[in-house]
Coordinates of C-alpha atoms and ligand atoms in Angstrom, one line a residue:
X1 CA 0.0 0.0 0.0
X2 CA 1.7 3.2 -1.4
X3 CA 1.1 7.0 0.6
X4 CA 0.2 7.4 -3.1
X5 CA -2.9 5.3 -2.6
X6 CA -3.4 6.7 0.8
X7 CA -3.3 9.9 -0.2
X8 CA -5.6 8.9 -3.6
X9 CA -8.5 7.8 -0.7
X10 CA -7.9 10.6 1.1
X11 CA -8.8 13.5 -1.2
X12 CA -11.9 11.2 -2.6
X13 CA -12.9 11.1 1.2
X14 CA -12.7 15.0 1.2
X15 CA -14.2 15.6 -2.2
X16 CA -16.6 13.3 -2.2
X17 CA -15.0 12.9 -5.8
X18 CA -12.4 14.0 -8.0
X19 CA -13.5 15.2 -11.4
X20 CA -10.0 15.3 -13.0
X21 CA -6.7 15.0 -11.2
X22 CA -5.2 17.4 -13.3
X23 CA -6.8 19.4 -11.0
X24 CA -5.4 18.0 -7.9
X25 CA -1.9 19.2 -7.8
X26 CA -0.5 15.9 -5.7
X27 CA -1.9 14.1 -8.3
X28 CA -1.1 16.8 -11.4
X29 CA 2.6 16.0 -10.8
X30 CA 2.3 12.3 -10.7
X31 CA 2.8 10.5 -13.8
X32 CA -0.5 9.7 -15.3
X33 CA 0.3 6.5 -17.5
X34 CA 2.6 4.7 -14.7
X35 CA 2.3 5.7 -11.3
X36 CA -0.7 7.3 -11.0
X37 CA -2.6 4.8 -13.3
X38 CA -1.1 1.5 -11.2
X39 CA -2.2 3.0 -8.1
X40 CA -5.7 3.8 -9.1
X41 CA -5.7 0.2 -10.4
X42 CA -5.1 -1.5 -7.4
X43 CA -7.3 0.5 -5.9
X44 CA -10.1 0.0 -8.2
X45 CA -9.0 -4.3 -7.9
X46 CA -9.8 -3.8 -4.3
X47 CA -13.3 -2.4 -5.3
X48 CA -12.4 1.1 -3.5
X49 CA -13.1 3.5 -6.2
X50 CA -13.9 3.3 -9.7
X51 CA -11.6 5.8 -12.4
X52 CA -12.4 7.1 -15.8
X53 CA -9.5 8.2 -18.4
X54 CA -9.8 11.8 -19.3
X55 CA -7.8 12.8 -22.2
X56 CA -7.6 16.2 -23.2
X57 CA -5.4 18.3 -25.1
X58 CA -3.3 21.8 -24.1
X59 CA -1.0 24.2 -25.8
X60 CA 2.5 24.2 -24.0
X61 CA 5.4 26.1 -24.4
X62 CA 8.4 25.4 -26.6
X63 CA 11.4 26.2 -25.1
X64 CA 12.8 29.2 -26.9
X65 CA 9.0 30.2 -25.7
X66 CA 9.8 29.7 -22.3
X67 CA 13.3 31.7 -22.8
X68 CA 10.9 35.0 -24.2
X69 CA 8.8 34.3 -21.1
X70 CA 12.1 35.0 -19.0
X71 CA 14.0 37.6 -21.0
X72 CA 11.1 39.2 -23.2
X73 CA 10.7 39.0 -26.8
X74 CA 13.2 39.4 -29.6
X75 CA 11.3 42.5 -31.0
X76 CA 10.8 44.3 -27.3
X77 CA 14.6 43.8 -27.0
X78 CA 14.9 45.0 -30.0
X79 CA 12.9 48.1 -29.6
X80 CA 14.5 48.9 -25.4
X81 CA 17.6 49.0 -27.7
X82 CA 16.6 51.5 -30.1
X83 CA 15.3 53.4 -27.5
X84 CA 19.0 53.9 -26.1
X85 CA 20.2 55.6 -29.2
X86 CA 18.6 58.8 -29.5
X87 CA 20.0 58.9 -33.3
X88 CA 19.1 55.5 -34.3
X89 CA 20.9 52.4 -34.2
X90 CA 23.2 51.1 -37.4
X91 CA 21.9 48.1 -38.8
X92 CA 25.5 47.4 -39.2
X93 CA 25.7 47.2 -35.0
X94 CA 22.2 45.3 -34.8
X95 CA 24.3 41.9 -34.8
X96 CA 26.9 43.0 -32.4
X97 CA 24.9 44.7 -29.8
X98 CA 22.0 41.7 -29.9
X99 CA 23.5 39.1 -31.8
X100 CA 20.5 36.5 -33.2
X101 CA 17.6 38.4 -31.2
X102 CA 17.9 41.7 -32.8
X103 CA 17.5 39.5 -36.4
X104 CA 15.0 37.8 -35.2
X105 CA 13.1 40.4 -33.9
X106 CA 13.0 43.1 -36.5
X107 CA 9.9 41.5 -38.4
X108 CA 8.0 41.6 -35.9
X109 CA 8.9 45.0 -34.6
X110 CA 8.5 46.8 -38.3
X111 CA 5.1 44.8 -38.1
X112 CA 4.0 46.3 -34.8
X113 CA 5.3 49.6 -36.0
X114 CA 7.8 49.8 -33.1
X115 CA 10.6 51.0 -35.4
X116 CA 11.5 52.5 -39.0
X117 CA 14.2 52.4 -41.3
X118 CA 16.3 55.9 -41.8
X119 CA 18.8 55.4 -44.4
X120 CA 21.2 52.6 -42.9
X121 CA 19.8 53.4 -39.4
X122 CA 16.7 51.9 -37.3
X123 CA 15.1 54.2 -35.6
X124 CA 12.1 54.1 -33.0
X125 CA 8.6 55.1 -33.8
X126 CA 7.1 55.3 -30.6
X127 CA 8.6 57.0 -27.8
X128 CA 8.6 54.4 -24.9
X129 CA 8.6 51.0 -24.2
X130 CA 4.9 49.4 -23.9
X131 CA 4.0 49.3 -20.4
X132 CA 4.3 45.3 -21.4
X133 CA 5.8 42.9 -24.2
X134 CA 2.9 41.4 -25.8
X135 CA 4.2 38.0 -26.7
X136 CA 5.4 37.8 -23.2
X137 CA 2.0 38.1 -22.1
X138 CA 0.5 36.2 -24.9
X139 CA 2.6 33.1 -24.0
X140 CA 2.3 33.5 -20.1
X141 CA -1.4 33.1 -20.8
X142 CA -1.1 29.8 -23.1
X143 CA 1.5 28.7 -20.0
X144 CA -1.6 29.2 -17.7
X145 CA -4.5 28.3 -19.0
X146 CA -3.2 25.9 -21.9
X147 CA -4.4 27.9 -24.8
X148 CA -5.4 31.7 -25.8
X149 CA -8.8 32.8 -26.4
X150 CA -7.3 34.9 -29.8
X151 CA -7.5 31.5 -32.2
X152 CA -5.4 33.7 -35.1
X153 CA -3.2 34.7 -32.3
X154 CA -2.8 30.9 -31.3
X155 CA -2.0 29.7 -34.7
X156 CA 0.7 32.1 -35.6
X157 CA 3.1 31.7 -31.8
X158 CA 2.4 27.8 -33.6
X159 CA 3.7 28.9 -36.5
X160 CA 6.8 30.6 -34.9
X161 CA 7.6 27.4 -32.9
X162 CA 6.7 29.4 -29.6
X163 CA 3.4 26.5 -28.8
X164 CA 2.7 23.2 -29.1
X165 CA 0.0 21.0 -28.7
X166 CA 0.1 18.1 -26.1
X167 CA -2.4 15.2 -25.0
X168 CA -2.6 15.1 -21.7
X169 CA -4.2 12.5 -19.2
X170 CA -6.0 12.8 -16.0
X171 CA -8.4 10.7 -14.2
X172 CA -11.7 11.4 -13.0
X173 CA -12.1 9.1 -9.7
X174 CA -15.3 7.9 -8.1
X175 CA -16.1 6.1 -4.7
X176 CA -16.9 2.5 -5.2
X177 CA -18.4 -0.3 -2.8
X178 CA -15.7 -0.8 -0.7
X179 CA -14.3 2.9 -0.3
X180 CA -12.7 3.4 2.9
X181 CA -10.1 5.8 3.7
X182 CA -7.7 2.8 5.3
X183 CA -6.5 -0.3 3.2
X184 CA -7.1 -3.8 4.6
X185 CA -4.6 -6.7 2.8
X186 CA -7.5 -8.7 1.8
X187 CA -6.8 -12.9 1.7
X188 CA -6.2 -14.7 -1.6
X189 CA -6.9 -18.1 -0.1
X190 CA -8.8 -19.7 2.5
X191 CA -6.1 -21.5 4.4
X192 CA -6.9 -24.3 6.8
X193 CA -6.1 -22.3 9.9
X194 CA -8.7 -20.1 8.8
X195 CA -11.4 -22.7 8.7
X196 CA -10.4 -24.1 12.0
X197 CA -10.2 -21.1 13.6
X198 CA -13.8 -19.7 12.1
X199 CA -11.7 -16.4 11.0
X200 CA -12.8 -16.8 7.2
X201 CA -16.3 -16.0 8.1
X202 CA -14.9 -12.3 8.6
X203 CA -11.8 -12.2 6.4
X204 CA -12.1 -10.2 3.4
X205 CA -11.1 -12.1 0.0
X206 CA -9.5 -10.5 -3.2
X207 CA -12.3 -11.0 -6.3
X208 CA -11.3 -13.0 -8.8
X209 CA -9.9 -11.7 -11.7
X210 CA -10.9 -13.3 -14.3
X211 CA -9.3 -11.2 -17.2
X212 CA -6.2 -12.7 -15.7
X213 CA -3.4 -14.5 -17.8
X214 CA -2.8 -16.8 -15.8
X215 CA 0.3 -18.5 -15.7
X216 CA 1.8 -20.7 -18.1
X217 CA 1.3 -24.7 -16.7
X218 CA 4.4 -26.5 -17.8
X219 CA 4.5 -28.7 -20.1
X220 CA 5.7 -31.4 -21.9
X221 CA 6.1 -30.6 -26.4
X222 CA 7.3 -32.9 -29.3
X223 CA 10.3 -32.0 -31.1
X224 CA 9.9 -30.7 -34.8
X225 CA 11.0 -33.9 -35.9
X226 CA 8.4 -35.7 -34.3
X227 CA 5.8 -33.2 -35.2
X228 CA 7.0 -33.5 -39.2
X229 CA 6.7 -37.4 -38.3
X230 CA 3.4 -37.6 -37.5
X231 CA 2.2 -35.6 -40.8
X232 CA 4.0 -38.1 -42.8
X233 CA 2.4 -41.0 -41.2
X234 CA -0.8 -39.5 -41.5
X235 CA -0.5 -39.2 -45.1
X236 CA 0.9 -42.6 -45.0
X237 CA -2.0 -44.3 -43.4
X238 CA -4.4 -42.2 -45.7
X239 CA -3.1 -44.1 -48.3
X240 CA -3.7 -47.7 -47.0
X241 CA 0.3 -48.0 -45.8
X242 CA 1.3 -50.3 -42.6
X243 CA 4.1 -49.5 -40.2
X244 CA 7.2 -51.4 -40.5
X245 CA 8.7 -52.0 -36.7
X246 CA 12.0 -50.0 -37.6
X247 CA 13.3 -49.5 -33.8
X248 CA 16.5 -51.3 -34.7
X249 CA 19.4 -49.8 -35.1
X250 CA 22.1 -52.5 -35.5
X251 CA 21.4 -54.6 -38.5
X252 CA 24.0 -57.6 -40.1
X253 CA 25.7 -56.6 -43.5
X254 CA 23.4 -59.5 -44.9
X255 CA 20.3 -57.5 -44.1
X256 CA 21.9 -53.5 -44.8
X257 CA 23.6 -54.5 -48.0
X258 CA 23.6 -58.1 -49.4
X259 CA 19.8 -59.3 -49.5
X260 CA 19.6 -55.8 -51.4
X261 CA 22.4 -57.0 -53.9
X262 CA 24.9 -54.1 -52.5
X263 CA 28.4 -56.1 -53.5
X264 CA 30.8 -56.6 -50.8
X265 CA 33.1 -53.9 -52.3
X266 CA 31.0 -51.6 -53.2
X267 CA 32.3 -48.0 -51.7
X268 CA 29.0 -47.2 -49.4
X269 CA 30.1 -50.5 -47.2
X270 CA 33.5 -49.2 -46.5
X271 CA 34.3 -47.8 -43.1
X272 CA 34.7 -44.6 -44.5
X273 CA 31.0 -44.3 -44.9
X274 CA 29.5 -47.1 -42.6
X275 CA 29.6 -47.6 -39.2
X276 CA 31.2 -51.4 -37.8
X277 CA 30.3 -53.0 -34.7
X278 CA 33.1 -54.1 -32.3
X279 CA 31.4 -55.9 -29.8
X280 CA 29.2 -57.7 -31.1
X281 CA 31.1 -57.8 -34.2
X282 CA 29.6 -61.0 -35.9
X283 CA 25.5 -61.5 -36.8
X284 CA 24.3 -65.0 -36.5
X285 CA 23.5 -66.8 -39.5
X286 CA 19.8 -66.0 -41.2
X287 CA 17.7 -68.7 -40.5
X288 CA 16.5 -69.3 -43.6
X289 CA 19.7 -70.9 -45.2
X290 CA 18.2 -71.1 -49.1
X291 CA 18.0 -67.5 -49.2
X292 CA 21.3 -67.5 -47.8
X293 CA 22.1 -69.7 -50.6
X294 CA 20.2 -67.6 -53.5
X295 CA 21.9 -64.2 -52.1
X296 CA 25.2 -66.2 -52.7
X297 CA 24.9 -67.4 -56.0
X298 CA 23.2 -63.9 -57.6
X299 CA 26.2 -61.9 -56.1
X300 CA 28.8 -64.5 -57.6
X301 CA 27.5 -65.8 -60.6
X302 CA 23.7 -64.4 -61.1
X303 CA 20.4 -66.1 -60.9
X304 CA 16.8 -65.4 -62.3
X305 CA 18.3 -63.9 -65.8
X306 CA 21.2 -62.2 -64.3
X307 CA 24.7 -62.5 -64.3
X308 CA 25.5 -61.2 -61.2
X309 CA 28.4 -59.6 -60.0
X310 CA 31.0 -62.2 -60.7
X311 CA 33.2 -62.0 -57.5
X312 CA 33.8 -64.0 -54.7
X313 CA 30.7 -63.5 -52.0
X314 CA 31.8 -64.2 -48.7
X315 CA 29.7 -64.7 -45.6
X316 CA 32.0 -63.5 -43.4
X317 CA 31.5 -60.0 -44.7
X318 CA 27.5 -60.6 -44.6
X319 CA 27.7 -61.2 -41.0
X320 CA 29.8 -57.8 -40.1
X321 CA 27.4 -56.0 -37.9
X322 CA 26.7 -52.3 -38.8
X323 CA 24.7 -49.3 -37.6
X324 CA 22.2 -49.1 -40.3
X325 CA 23.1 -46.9 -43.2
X326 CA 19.1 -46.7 -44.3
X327 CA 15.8 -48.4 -43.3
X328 CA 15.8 -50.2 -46.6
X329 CA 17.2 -53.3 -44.6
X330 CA 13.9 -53.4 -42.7
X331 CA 12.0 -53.4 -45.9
X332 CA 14.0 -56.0 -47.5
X333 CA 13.1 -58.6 -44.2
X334 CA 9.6 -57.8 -44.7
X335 CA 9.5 -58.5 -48.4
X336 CA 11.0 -61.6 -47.3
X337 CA 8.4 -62.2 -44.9
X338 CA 5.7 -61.1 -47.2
X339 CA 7.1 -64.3 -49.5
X340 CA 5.7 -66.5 -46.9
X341 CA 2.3 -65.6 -48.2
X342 CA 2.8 -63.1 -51.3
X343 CA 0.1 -60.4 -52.0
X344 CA -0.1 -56.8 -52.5
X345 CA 1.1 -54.8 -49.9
X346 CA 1.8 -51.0 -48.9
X347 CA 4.1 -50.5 -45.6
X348 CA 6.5 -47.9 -44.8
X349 CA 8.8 -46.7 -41.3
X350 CA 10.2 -43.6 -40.3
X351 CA 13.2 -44.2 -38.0
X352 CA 16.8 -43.1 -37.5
X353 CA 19.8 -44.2 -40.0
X354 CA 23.5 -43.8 -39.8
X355 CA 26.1 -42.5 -41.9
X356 CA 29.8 -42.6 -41.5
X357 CA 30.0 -38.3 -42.8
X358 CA 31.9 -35.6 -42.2
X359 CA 29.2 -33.9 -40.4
X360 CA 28.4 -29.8 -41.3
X361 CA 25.8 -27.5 -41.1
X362 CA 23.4 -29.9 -43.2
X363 CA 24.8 -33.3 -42.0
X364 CA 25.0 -35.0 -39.1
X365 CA 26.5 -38.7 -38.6
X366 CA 22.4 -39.9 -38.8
X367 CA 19.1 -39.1 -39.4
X368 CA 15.9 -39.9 -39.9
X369 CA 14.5 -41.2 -43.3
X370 CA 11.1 -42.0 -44.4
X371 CA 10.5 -44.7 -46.5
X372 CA 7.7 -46.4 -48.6
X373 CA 8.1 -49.6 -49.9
X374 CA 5.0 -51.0 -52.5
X375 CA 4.5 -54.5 -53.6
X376 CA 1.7 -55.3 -56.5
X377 CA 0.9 -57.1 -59.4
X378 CA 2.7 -56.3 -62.9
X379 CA 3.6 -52.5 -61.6
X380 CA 5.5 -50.3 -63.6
X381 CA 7.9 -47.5 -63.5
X382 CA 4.6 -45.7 -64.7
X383 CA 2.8 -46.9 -61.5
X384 CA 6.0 -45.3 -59.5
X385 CA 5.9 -41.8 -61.0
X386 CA 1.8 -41.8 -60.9
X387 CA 2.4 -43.0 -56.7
X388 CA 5.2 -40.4 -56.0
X389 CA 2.6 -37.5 -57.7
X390 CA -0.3 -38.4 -55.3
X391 CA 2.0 -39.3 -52.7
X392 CA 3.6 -35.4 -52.7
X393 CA 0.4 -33.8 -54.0
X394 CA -1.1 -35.0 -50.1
X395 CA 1.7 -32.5 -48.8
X396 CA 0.6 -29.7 -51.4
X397 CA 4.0 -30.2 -53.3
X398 CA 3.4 -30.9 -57.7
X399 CA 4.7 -30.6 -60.8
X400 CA 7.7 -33.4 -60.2
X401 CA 10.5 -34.3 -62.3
X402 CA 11.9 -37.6 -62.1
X403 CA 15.9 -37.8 -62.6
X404 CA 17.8 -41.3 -63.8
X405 CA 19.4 -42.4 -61.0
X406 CA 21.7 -45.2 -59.5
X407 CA 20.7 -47.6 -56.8
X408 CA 22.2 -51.1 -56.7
X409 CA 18.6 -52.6 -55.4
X410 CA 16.5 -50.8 -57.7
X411 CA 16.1 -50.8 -61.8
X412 CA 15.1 -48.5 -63.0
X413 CA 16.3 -45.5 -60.3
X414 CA 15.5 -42.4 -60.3
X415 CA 15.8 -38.8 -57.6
X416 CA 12.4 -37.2 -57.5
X417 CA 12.7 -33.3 -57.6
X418 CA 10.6 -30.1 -56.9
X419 CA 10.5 -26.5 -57.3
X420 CA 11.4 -24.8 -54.2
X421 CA 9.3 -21.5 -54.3
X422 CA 11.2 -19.9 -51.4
X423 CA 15.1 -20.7 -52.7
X424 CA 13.8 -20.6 -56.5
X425 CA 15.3 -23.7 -57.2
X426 CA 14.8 -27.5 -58.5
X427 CA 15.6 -29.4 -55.0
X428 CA 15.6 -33.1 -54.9
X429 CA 13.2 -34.7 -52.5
X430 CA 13.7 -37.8 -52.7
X431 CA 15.2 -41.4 -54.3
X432 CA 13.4 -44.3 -55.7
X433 CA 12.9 -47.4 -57.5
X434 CA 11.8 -50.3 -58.9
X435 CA 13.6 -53.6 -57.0
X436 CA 15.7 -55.6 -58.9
X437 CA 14.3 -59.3 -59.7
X438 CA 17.8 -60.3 -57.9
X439 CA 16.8 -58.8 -54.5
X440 CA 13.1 -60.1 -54.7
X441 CA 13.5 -63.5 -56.7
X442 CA 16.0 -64.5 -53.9
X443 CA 13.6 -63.9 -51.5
X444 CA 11.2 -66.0 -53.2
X445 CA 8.1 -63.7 -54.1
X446 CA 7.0 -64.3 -57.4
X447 CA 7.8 -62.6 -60.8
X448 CA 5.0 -60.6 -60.9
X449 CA 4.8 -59.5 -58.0
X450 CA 6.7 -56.0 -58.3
X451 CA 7.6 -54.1 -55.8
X452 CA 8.7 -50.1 -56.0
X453 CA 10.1 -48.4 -53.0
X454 CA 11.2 -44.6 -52.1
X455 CA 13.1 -42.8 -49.5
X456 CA 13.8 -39.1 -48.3
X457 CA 14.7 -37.8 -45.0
X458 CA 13.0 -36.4 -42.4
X459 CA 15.3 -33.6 -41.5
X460 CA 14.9 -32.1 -44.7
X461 CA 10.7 -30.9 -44.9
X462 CA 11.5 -30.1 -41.0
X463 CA 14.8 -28.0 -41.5
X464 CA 12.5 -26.2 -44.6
X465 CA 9.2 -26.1 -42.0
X466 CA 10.6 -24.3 -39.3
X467 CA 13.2 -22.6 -41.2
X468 CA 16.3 -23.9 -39.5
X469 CA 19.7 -23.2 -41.3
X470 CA 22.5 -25.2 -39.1
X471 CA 21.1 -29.0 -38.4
X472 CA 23.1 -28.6 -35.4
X473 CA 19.9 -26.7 -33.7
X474 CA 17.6 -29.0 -34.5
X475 CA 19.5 -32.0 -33.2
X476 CA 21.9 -32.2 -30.4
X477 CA 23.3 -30.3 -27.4
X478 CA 23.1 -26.5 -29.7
X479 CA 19.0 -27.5 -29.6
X480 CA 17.1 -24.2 -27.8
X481 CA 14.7 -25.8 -25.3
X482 CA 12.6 -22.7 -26.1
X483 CA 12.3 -23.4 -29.6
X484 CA 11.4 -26.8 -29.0
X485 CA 8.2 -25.6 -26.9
X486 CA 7.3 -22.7 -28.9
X487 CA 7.6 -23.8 -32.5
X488 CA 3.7 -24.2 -34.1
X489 CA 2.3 -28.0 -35.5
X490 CA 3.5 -28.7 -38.6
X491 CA 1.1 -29.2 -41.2
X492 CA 2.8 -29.9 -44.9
X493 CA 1.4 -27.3 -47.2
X494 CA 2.9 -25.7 -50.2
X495 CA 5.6 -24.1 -48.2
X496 CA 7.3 -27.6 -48.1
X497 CA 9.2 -27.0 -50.6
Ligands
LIG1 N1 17.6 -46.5 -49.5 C1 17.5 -45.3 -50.3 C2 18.3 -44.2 -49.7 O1 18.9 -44.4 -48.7 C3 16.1 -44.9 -50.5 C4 15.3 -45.9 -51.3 C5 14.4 -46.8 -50.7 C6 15.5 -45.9 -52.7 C7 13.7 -47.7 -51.5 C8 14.7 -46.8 -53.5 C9 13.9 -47.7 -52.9 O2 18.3 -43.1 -50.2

């Protein structure tokens, strides 16, 4: 309780009222949009008075007004020093004997026919000084009263920079139900002592506020990723898809590369870009040893039309364990389970990868990728540019081009692209392709049964979403906690890409 507020109750208690405290002098020299307006609100929060905003406007003084108020105007000063010289005074002495005021002043003092010119002399017109300098009363009026009755008058000290309008605030203040001229603290809560004791009966509670804020509950949020995530399986389920269980990160080079007819020295298994497994450093064997078998003999020497790679395919290298370098492993063990009972299928994952790479602003050593694998009857390459359309279009992003790729797994390949409105570009989205008979033959699945498949990341539609630059603060110890509970749901639009 401020003597602010004290005094506030006091001169209401007195007045009965007060119409506008820029009346009140205490109150006048208080600022009205801080300290005067905070205590009036806690006042009126305690239901003690009720206050209205007055805003009203008043000339003020500029301060080269308030400098005429002290030392009188240019022209009057001009004039007491004509006066002095009973001959006139040389403009030529004007400047030294008044310096800037005589200048300024003469306008005004030819203009109230105070002085004359005589040759190169000014000389006075009248023979004394008017009992008062006009401006000076002019402007000691507009100081007073906060504007002059004389509107020409008005306009013209505007004109000469002497005024200048100002809002200005007061408040008019009225009693309200609770008005006393004391404050009691009133109680927030009702407390257990005051039940037990019967004191609440009598205690006086605050009112609710109920245009409060409030305060913030905390909060658990989903990372961008996971936010980006969810869209995509959305779409994915839209579309009649089925999650693959992708939550394993450590995979056998059989699964990662061979049973997708990688060969054993082909670059992406080299440590350089794969990540090996010390302990454990050896898979078991697959259980299903004909595979095993058919994997074999397409690497070395080809099988169902093809003539293979023509090396020496060891198992020992099949059995290396690795950090999965893309969820295409997961897909390849359930097209082999899907051999068990082949049909049409749709299924996809979204899960974390891992590349051995020098890791920048865009890279990291893993990531997430999202991947769609599609088995049916006698499907095309037609059927995979026609799916990739409607599977963008869902996410607002069309007009694809399709780009010959390379995979070893898939045949044809090819890198889906789209037109990135925002960096005016072609960007490539994604990678795809049709699975080689090698990879699903050996499985078992039958010839016609065809099976196209596509892959992007994650990081990249999130990194676009929420604009993020540096990968680093979207993943890993640079991530601002605040972003993560601020940023907005993602919803894929045609801002994607
Ligand atoms: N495995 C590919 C990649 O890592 C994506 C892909 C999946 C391509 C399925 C074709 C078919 O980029």
């Amino acid at each position: 309780m401020s003597a602010l507020q004290l005094n506030i109750l006091k001169l209401v208690d007195e007045k009965g009222q007060i119409e506008n405290t820029l009346d009140v002098p205490v109150l006048a020299k208080e600022d009205p949009n801080t300290s005067l307006h905070s205590a009036l609100t806690s006042l009126w929060a305690k239901e003690m008075i009720n206050f209205k905003k007055l805003e009203t406007e008043k000339w003020i003084l500029t301060e080269e007004a308030k400098d005429i108020v002290a030392h009188g105007s240019h022209e009057f000063r001009l004039l007491e020093e004509v006066l002095k010289n009973l001959d006139g005074l040389k403009i030529s002495d004007v400047n030294s004997k008044l310096g800037a005021v005589g200048k300024l002043g003469q306008g005004k003092a030819f203009k109230n026919g105070w002085v004359g010119k005589d040759g190169d002399k000014l000389v006075a017109k009248v023979t004394e000084l008017p009992s008062a300098d006009p401006a000076v009363v002019s402007l000691k009026e507009v100081e007073q009263t906060g504007s002059l009755p004389d509107k020409k008058e008005l306009a013209e000290l505007k004109k000469r920079k002497l005024v200048q309008l100002t809002k200005i605030v007061g408040y008019e203040i009225t009693k309200a139900a609770k008005f006393a001229t004391t404050i009691t603290n009133l109680e927030t809560d009702i407390t257990s002592e005051m039940i037990a004791s019967g004191s609440w009966k009598d205690a006086n509670f605050k009112p609710y506020n109920f245009q409060s804020e409030g305060v913030y509950p905390n909060s658990g949020a989903l990372h961008p990723l996971n936010k980006v995530r969810e869209e995509f399986r959305q779409i994915f389920f839209s579309m009649g898809f089925t999650e693959m269980p992708a939550n394993q990160y450590v995979e056998s080079g059989f699964w990662n590369f061979d049973t997708l007819y990688v060969p054993q020295q082909h670059p992406a298994r080299d440590l350089q870009d794969t990540f090996y497994l010390k302990d454990p450093a050896r898979a078991k064997l697959p259980e299903d040893k004909e595979y095993l078998e058919n994997i074999k003999q397409v690497h070395e020497n080809g099988k169902y039309g093809s003539i293979g790679y023509r090396y020496p395919w060891k198992e020992e290298e099949s059995l290396r364990m690795v950090l999965r370098t893309h969820s295409t492993a997961i897909s390849s063990a359930m097209l082999h389970k899907l051999a068990d009972d082949p049909k049409p299928i749709r299924l996809f994952s979204i899960d974390r990868v891992f590349r051995n790479e020098a890791v920048d602003a865009t890279h990291l050593a893993e990531f997430h990728q999202i991947e769609g694998v599609l088995a049916g009857y006698d499907i095309t390459l037609g059927d995979l540019i026609g799916f990739m359309e409607d599977f963008f279009a869902k996410m607002g992003v069309h007009g694809l081009r399709f780009k010959a790729a390379y995979n070893p797994y898939t045949e044809p390949s090819m890198e889906i692209f789209a037109y990135h409105k925002g960096l005016g570009k072609w960007v490539e989205i994604g990678n795809s392709g049709m699975f080689r008979p090698e990879m699903l033959e050996s499985m078992g699945l039958p010839k016609n049964l065809r099976v196209l498949g596509w892959g992007l990341s994650l990081e990249r539609p999130t990194m676009i979403k929420y604009g993020v630059s540096n990968i680093r603060e979207l993943l890993g110890h640079k991530v601002s906690l605040d972003f993560i509970e601020t940023n907005p749901a993602a919803r894929l639009d045609e801002d994607l890409v």
